[in-house]
Coordinates of C-alpha atoms in Angstrom, one line a residue:
M1028 CA 36.0 108.5 172.1
S1029 CA 39.0 106.4 173.3
E1030 CA 39.5 102.8 172.2
Y1031 CA 38.5 101.6 175.7
D1032 CA 35.0 102.9 175.1
L1033 CA 34.5 100.2 172.5
L1034 CA 34.8 97.6 175.2
R1035 CA 31.2 98.5 176.3
D1036 CA 30.0 96.3 173.5
F1037 CA 31.5 93.3 175.3
V1038 CA 30.2 94.0 178.8
E1039 CA 28.2 91.1 180.4
R1040 CA 26.5 90.7 183.8
D1041 CA 28.6 89.0 186.5
S1042 CA 25.6 86.9 187.6
E1043 CA 27.5 85.2 190.4
K1044 CA 28.4 88.4 192.1
S1045 CA 25.0 90.0 191.3
K1046 CA 23.1 87.1 193.0
L1047 CA 25.5 87.3 196.0
L1048 CA 24.9 91.0 196.5
K1049 CA 21.2 90.6 196.1
S1050 CA 21.1 87.9 198.8
L1051 CA 22.9 90.4 201.1
K1052 CA 20.3 93.1 201.0
Q1053 CA 19.4 92.1 204.5
P1054 CA 22.2 90.1 206.0
I1055 CA 22.0 88.8 209.5
M1056 CA 24.2 91.4 211.1
R1057 CA 22.2 94.3 209.5
E1058 CA 18.9 92.8 210.5
V1059 CA 20.1 92.5 214.1
N1060 CA 21.5 96.1 214.1
A1061 CA 18.2 97.3 212.6
S1062 CA 16.2 95.7 215.3
I1063 CA 18.5 97.2 217.9
L1064 CA 18.0 100.7 216.3
N1065 CA 14.3 100.2 216.4
T1066 CA 14.2 98.9 220.0
H1067 CA 16.7 101.3 221.5
T1068 CA 16.7 104.9 220.7
D1069 CA 19.4 105.6 223.2
A1070 CA 22.9 105.4 221.6
K1071 CA 24.5 104.0 224.7
L1072 CA 22.0 101.1 224.9
R1073 CA 22.5 100.4 221.2
D1074 CA 26.3 100.1 221.9
I1075 CA 25.7 97.7 224.8
E1076 CA 23.4 95.5 222.8
Y1077 CA 25.9 95.4 219.9
D1078 CA 28.7 94.5 222.2
K1079 CA 26.6 91.6 223.5
I1080 CA 26.0 90.3 219.9
L1081 CA 29.7 90.5 219.1
M1082 CA 30.7 88.8 222.3
A1083 CA 28.3 86.0 221.6
Q1084 CA 29.8 85.5 218.2
K1085 CA 33.3 85.4 219.6
M1086 CA 32.3 82.9 222.3
E1087 CA 30.9 80.7 219.6
V1088 CA 34.2 80.8 217.8
C1089 CA 36.1 80.0 221.0
E1090 CA 33.8 77.1 221.8
C1091 CA 34.4 75.5 218.4
D1092 CA 38.2 75.9 218.8
D1093 CA 38.1 74.2 222.3
A1094 CA 36.1 71.3 220.9
M1095 CA 38.7 70.8 218.2
M1096 CA 41.5 70.9 220.8
D1097 CA 40.0 68.0 222.7
I1098 CA 40.5 65.6 219.8
A1099 CA 43.7 67.0 218.3
P1100 CA 46.6 64.5 217.9
S1101 CA 49.9 65.3 219.4
K1102 CA 52.4 64.2 216.7
Y1103 CA 52.8 64.4 212.9
C1104 CA 54.9 63.0 210.2
P1105 CA 57.2 65.8 208.8
K1106 CA 57.3 64.0 205.4
C1107 CA 53.7 63.1 204.5
G1108 CA 51.9 65.3 207.2
S1109 CA 49.9 62.4 208.7
Q1110 CA 48.9 62.9 212.3
F1111 CA 49.3 60.5 215.2
G1112 CA 48.6 60.1 218.9
E1113 CA 51.1 60.5 221.7
E1114 CA 51.9 56.8 221.9
E1115 CA 53.2 56.6 218.3
N1116 CA 56.9 57.4 217.5
F1117 CA 57.4 57.0 213.8
C1118 CA 55.4 57.0 210.5
P1119 CA 54.9 53.4 209.2
E1120 CA 54.5 54.7 205.6
C1121 CA 57.5 57.1 205.5
L1122 CA 59.7 55.4 208.1
V1123 CA 60.7 58.7 209.7
T1124 CA 60.5 59.9 213.3
L1125 CA 57.4 61.8 214.2
K1126 CA 57.6 65.4 215.5
A1127 CA 55.5 67.0 218.2
I1128 CA 52.8 69.3 216.9
T1129 CA 53.9 71.7 219.6
D1130 CA 57.3 72.0 217.8
T1131 CA 55.8 74.7 215.6
V1132 CA 57.8 76.6 213.0
D1133 CA 57.8 80.4 213.0
I1134 CA 56.2 81.0 209.6
K1135 CA 57.2 84.7 209.5
R1136 CA 60.9 83.8 209.8
I1137 CA 61.0 81.2 207.0
E1138 CA 63.1 82.4 204.1
F1139 CA 62.2 81.1 200.7
N1140 CA 62.8 82.2 197.2
P1141 CA 59.6 81.4 195.2
N1142 CA 61.4 82.0 191.9
L1143 CA 58.4 81.7 189.5
E1144 CA 60.3 81.0 186.3
Y1145 CA 58.7 81.2 182.9
V1146 CA 61.1 79.7 180.3
R1147 CA 60.5 80.1 176.6
K1148 CA 62.5 79.6 173.4
N1149 CA 64.4 82.9 173.4
S1150 CA 66.3 85.0 175.9
Q1151 CA 65.9 88.7 175.2
D1152 CA 67.5 91.4 177.2
N1153 CA 65.5 94.1 175.3
I1154 CA 62.0 93.4 174.3
L1155 CA 61.3 96.9 173.1
T1156 CA 62.3 96.3 169.5
Q1157 CA 60.1 97.2 166.6
E1158 CA 59.7 93.5 165.7
N1159 CA 58.4 92.8 169.2
I1160 CA 56.1 95.8 169.3
N1161 CA 54.6 94.5 166.0
L1162 CA 54.0 91.1 167.6
I1163 CA 52.3 92.8 170.6
N1164 CA 50.1 94.8 168.2
E1165 CA 49.2 91.6 166.2
F1166 CA 48.3 89.9 169.6
D1167 CA 48.3 86.3 168.6
F1168 CA 46.7 85.2 171.9
N1169 CA 43.5 83.5 172.9
M1170 CA 41.6 82.4 176.0
D1171 CA 43.2 78.9 175.9
D1172 CA 46.6 80.7 176.1
F1173 CA 45.3 82.8 179.0
N1174 CA 44.1 79.7 180.9
K1175 CA 47.5 78.1 180.3
V1176 CA 49.2 81.1 181.7
T1177 CA 47.2 81.2 184.9
H1178 CA 47.5 77.4 185.3
S1179 CA 51.3 77.6 185.0
I1180 CA 51.4 80.2 187.8
K1181 CA 49.1 78.2 190.0
A1182 CA 51.0 74.9 189.4
Q1183 CA 54.4 76.5 190.2
A1184 CA 53.0 78.2 193.4
F1185 CA 51.6 75.0 194.7
R1186 CA 54.9 73.2 194.1
N1187 CA 56.5 76.0 196.1
L1188 CA 53.9 75.6 198.8
D1189 CA 54.5 71.8 198.9
S1190 CA 58.3 72.5 199.3
L1191 CA 57.7 75.0 202.0
I1192 CA 55.7 72.6 204.0
K1193 CA 58.0 69.6 203.5
N1194 CA 61.3 71.3 203.9
N1195 CA 60.3 73.1 207.1
G1196 CA 58.4 70.2 208.7
I1197 CA 55.2 72.2 208.8
D1198 CA 52.0 70.7 210.1
L1199 CA 49.6 72.8 208.0
Y1200 CA 46.6 71.8 210.0
E1201 CA 48.0 73.2 213.2
L1202 CA 48.8 76.6 211.8
D1203 CA 46.6 79.5 212.7
V1204 CA 44.8 81.2 209.8
L1205 CA 47.2 84.1 209.5
D1206 CA 50.2 81.8 209.2
K1207 CA 48.4 79.7 206.6
V1208 CA 47.8 82.8 204.5
I1209 CA 51.4 84.0 205.0
L1210 CA 52.7 80.6 203.9
F1211 CA 50.4 80.7 200.8
A1212 CA 51.7 84.2 199.9
K1213 CA 55.3 83.1 200.3
S1214 CA 54.7 80.5 197.6
F1215 CA 54.4 83.4 195.2
V1216 CA 56.4 86.3 196.6
F1217 CA 58.8 87.4 199.3
V1218 CA 56.9 88.6 202.4
E1219 CA 58.5 91.3 204.5
Y1220 CA 57.3 93.4 207.4
K1221 CA 57.1 97.2 207.9
S1222 CA 56.8 99.1 211.1
Y1223 CA 56.3 102.7 210.0
G1224 CA 53.9 104.7 207.8
G1225 CA 50.1 104.5 207.7
Q1226 CA 49.7 101.9 205.0
L1227 CA 48.5 98.4 206.0
G1228 CA 50.9 97.1 203.4
Y1229 CA 52.1 97.4 199.8
F1230 CA 53.5 95.4 196.9
E1231 CA 56.7 96.4 195.2
F1232 CA 58.4 94.3 192.4
D1233 CA 58.6 90.8 193.9
K1234 CA 57.9 91.6 197.6
I1235 CA 54.8 92.2 199.7
Y1236 CA 55.3 94.4 202.8
V1237 CA 52.8 94.0 205.6
D1238 CA 52.5 96.0 208.8
D1239 CA 52.4 93.2 211.5
R1240 CA 51.3 95.7 214.2
Q1241 CA 47.8 95.4 212.7
R1242 CA 45.1 92.9 213.8
N1243 CA 45.5 89.5 212.2
S1244 CA 42.3 89.8 210.1
L1245 CA 43.7 93.0 208.5
Q1246 CA 47.0 91.4 207.9
I1247 CA 45.2 88.5 206.1
T1248 CA 43.2 90.8 203.8
T1249 CA 46.3 93.0 203.2
L1250 CA 48.2 89.9 202.0
I1251 CA 45.4 88.9 199.7
H1252 CA 45.1 92.4 198.3
E1253 CA 48.8 92.8 197.6
L1254 CA 49.1 89.3 196.3
T1255 CA 46.4 90.2 193.7
H1256 CA 48.7 93.1 192.5
F1257 CA 51.5 90.6 192.0
L1258 CA 49.3 88.2 190.1
I1259 CA 48.1 90.8 187.7
K1260 CA 51.7 91.8 187.0
E1261 CA 52.7 88.1 186.7
I1262 CA 49.8 87.3 184.3
L1263 CA 50.6 90.2 182.0
T1264 CA 54.3 89.4 182.1
R1265 CA 53.7 85.8 181.0
I1266 CA 51.3 87.0 178.3
V1267 CA 54.0 89.2 176.8
C1268 CA 56.6 86.4 177.1
L1269 CA 54.3 83.9 175.4
I1270 CA 53.5 86.3 172.5
L1271 CA 57.2 87.1 172.1
D1272 CA 58.3 83.6 172.8
C1273 CA 60.9 84.9 175.3
T1274 CA 61.9 83.8 178.8
K1275 CA 60.7 86.0 181.7
N1276 CA 63.4 88.3 183.0
S1277 CA 63.8 91.6 184.9
H1278 CA 63.4 93.7 181.7
V1279 CA 60.0 92.2 180.8
E1280 CA 58.8 92.5 184.4
S1281 CA 60.0 96.2 184.5
V1282 CA 58.1 97.0 181.4
I1283 CA 54.9 95.5 182.8
T1284 CA 55.4 97.3 186.1
Y1285 CA 55.7 100.5 184.3
I1286 CA 52.6 99.9 182.2
L1287 CA 50.5 99.1 185.4
T1288 CA 51.8 102.1 187.4
S1289 CA 52.3 104.9 184.9
S1290 CA 48.7 105.1 183.8
V1291 CA 45.9 106.2 186.1
F1292 CA 43.5 104.1 184.1
N1293 CA 45.6 100.9 184.5
N1294 CA 46.3 101.8 188.1
L1295 CA 42.5 101.9 188.7
I1296 CA 42.0 98.5 187.0
D1297 CA 44.8 97.1 189.2
E1298 CA 43.4 98.6 192.5
Y1299 CA 39.8 97.6 191.8
A1300 CA 40.8 94.0 191.0
A1301 CA 42.8 93.9 194.3
H1302 CA 39.9 95.3 196.3
S1303 CA 37.4 92.9 194.7
V1304 CA 39.6 89.8 195.4
E1305 CA 40.2 91.0 199.0
G1306 CA 36.4 91.5 199.4
R1307 CA 35.9 87.8 198.4
F1308 CA 37.6 86.7 201.6
T1309 CA 36.3 89.5 203.9
I1310 CA 33.1 89.4 206.0
F1311 CA 30.4 91.6 204.4
G1312 CA 30.4 94.9 206.1
Y1313 CA 34.2 95.2 206.3
Q1314 CA 35.1 95.8 202.7
D1315 CA 37.5 98.6 202.1
Y1316 CA 37.8 100.4 198.7
S1317 CA 39.9 103.3 200.1
S1318 CA 42.9 103.2 197.6
F1319 CA 40.5 102.8 194.7
L1320 CA 38.5 105.8 195.8
A1321 CA 41.6 107.8 196.1
L1322 CA 42.3 107.3 192.4
Q1323 CA 38.8 107.4 190.8
D1324 CA 38.5 111.2 190.9
D1325 CA 41.2 111.5 188.3
L1326 CA 39.0 109.9 185.6
D1327 CA 35.5 110.7 184.4
G1328 CA 32.6 108.4 185.5
E1329 CA 32.4 106.4 182.2
H1330 CA 36.1 105.5 182.3
V1331 CA 35.9 104.6 186.0
D1332 CA 33.0 102.2 185.1
I1333 CA 35.0 100.4 182.3
A1334 CA 38.1 100.3 184.5
K1335 CA 36.0 98.6 187.2
T1336 CA 34.6 96.1 184.7
I1337 CA 38.1 95.2 183.5
G1338 CA 39.3 94.9 187.1
N1339 CA 36.3 92.8 188.0
T1340 CA 37.1 90.4 185.1
F1341 CA 40.7 90.1 186.2
S1342 CA 39.5 89.4 189.8
I1343 CA 37.3 86.5 188.7
Y1344 CA 40.3 84.6 187.4
I1345 CA 42.5 85.5 190.3
K1346 CA 39.9 84.4 192.8
E1347 CA 39.6 81.1 191.1
L1348 CA 43.4 80.7 191.3
M1349 CA 43.5 81.6 195.0
E1350 CA 40.5 79.4 195.9
G1351 CA 42.6 76.3 195.2
F1352 CA 44.2 77.0 198.6
L1353 CA 41.8 79.6 200.2
D1354 CA 38.9 77.1 200.2
W1355 CA 35.6 77.1 202.1
D1356 CA 37.2 75.9 205.3
L1357 CA 40.0 78.5 205.2
R1358 CA 37.5 81.2 204.4
K1359 CA 35.5 80.2 207.5
E1360 CA 38.7 80.5 209.5
I1361 CA 39.2 84.0 208.1
K1362 CA 35.6 84.9 209.0
D1363 CA 36.2 83.6 212.5
Q1364 CA 39.4 85.7 212.8
F1365 CA 37.4 88.8 211.8
L1366 CA 34.8 88.1 214.5
A1367 CA 37.5 87.5 217.1
D1368 CA 39.3 90.8 216.1
T1369 CA 36.5 93.1 215.3
I1370 CA 35.5 96.0 217.6
E1371 CA 33.8 98.3 215.2
R1372 CA 30.4 98.0 213.6
P1373 CA 30.1 96.6 210.1
N1374 CA 29.6 99.3 207.4
Y1375 CA 27.7 98.1 204.3
S1376 CA 28.1 101.3 202.3
Q1377 CA 31.3 100.0 200.6
L1378 CA 29.3 97.3 198.9
S1379 CA 27.9 100.0 196.6
F1380 CA 31.3 100.1 194.9
E1381 CA 31.0 96.5 193.8
S1382 CA 30.7 96.1 190.0
C1383 CA 28.5 93.4 188.7
N1384 CA 29.8 93.7 185.2
K1385 CA 32.4 91.7 183.5
L1386 CA 33.8 91.4 180.0
S1387 CA 33.1 88.5 177.6
D1388 CA 36.2 86.5 176.6
E1389 CA 36.5 88.6 173.4
G1390 CA 36.2 91.8 175.3
F1391 CA 38.7 90.7 178.0
L1392 CA 41.3 89.8 175.4
K1393 CA 40.7 93.2 173.7
A1394 CA 41.2 94.9 177.0
I1395 CA 44.5 93.2 177.6
W1396 CA 45.6 94.1 174.1
L1397 CA 44.7 97.7 174.7
I1398 CA 46.6 97.8 178.0
L1399 CA 49.7 96.3 176.4
T1400 CA 49.8 98.2 173.1
D1401 CA 49.1 101.5 174.8
G1402 CA 51.8 100.7 177.4
F1403 CA 54.4 99.7 174.8
E1404 CA 53.7 102.8 172.7
N1405 CA 54.2 105.2 175.6
I1406 CA 57.1 103.5 177.4
D1407 CA 59.6 105.7 179.4
M1408 CA 62.9 103.8 179.3
E1409 CA 64.4 105.9 182.1
V1410 CA 61.8 104.6 184.5
V1411 CA 62.0 101.1 183.1
N1412 CA 65.8 101.1 183.6
R1413 CA 65.3 102.3 187.2
Y1414 CA 62.9 99.4 187.8
M1415 CA 65.4 96.9 186.3
E1416 CA 67.9 98.0 188.9
E1417 CA 65.3 97.5 191.7
Y1418 CA 64.5 94.0 190.4
G1419 CA 68.1 93.1 190.3
S1420 CA 68.8 94.4 193.8

């Protein structure tokens, strides 16, 4: 029995997710499709009826957008973001000249260094000393510390987001939903674009790569998925820095990157968390657990289950962090984007991979301790040094 098996004593029910999934046993789209299947036995007729439903949903989205355009102001203040009508020329509060809302900024081309610093008492170029390994094993860390870590990440990212908006004269309310999510992602990491390969996107060190040939809705969920990978790495990095009382640097980040990528079990945790967070902002029926499924065959069923439980627990905290910006209004915009983009039928089979288990606070801390102690014990310095070169490039 591995030490991870002991985590089963700390498993609890994720009641929020459980209730949500139970409420979706017969979602609207499935009910409609079921009625179509009962009414029309001919496949071509079913396709025609489905297309009518999808078109009606898209028309509803368009009509809402048109209604908003009728009342939209034409100018905004680049400093405070207040909006004004065509007849106004300056902001009375900020005393700056207004800009036309039509003078939009190309969000994709904005260059910004998010630079999420984490400064502690000491600066260590090598954290892999016996003294530091002993401190990791002792693991003087609690949930108050964990909450401070996630709060520090969120606070820095929102300061970055505020700078992005003010420094580039962005009218946030006039951006389309994809640009809003890109802007949010840029407050944490560099966002770059790929135009080759079959992947929708990937995360590497401090960059997210997205294939911008894909539909907007898929680019949105790819950004959320890959941003989750970054946040897990960032959370674990700051936990280590807090325990060792050292400032974040490329060496610490390289060690954590190695820990997350060198172990199939840790990789599965990371992937499941990313899929779970992505699914929070996706219309039901369009979840995608493909990269998780590609990994799970390398572990037995029991270890897959506990990896999903740990990943789901991570995802709860990361969803809370993201929902500060990706609120109900923005999630509705993402839903509308899916309806505007979608041409295939929803597939609810992927919902079966959702885990409704999470760890208690004590169990979650024990899981983090196991991830770190096991990782530090089995470190490969050759790989870590190669990662350090990549971080520095």
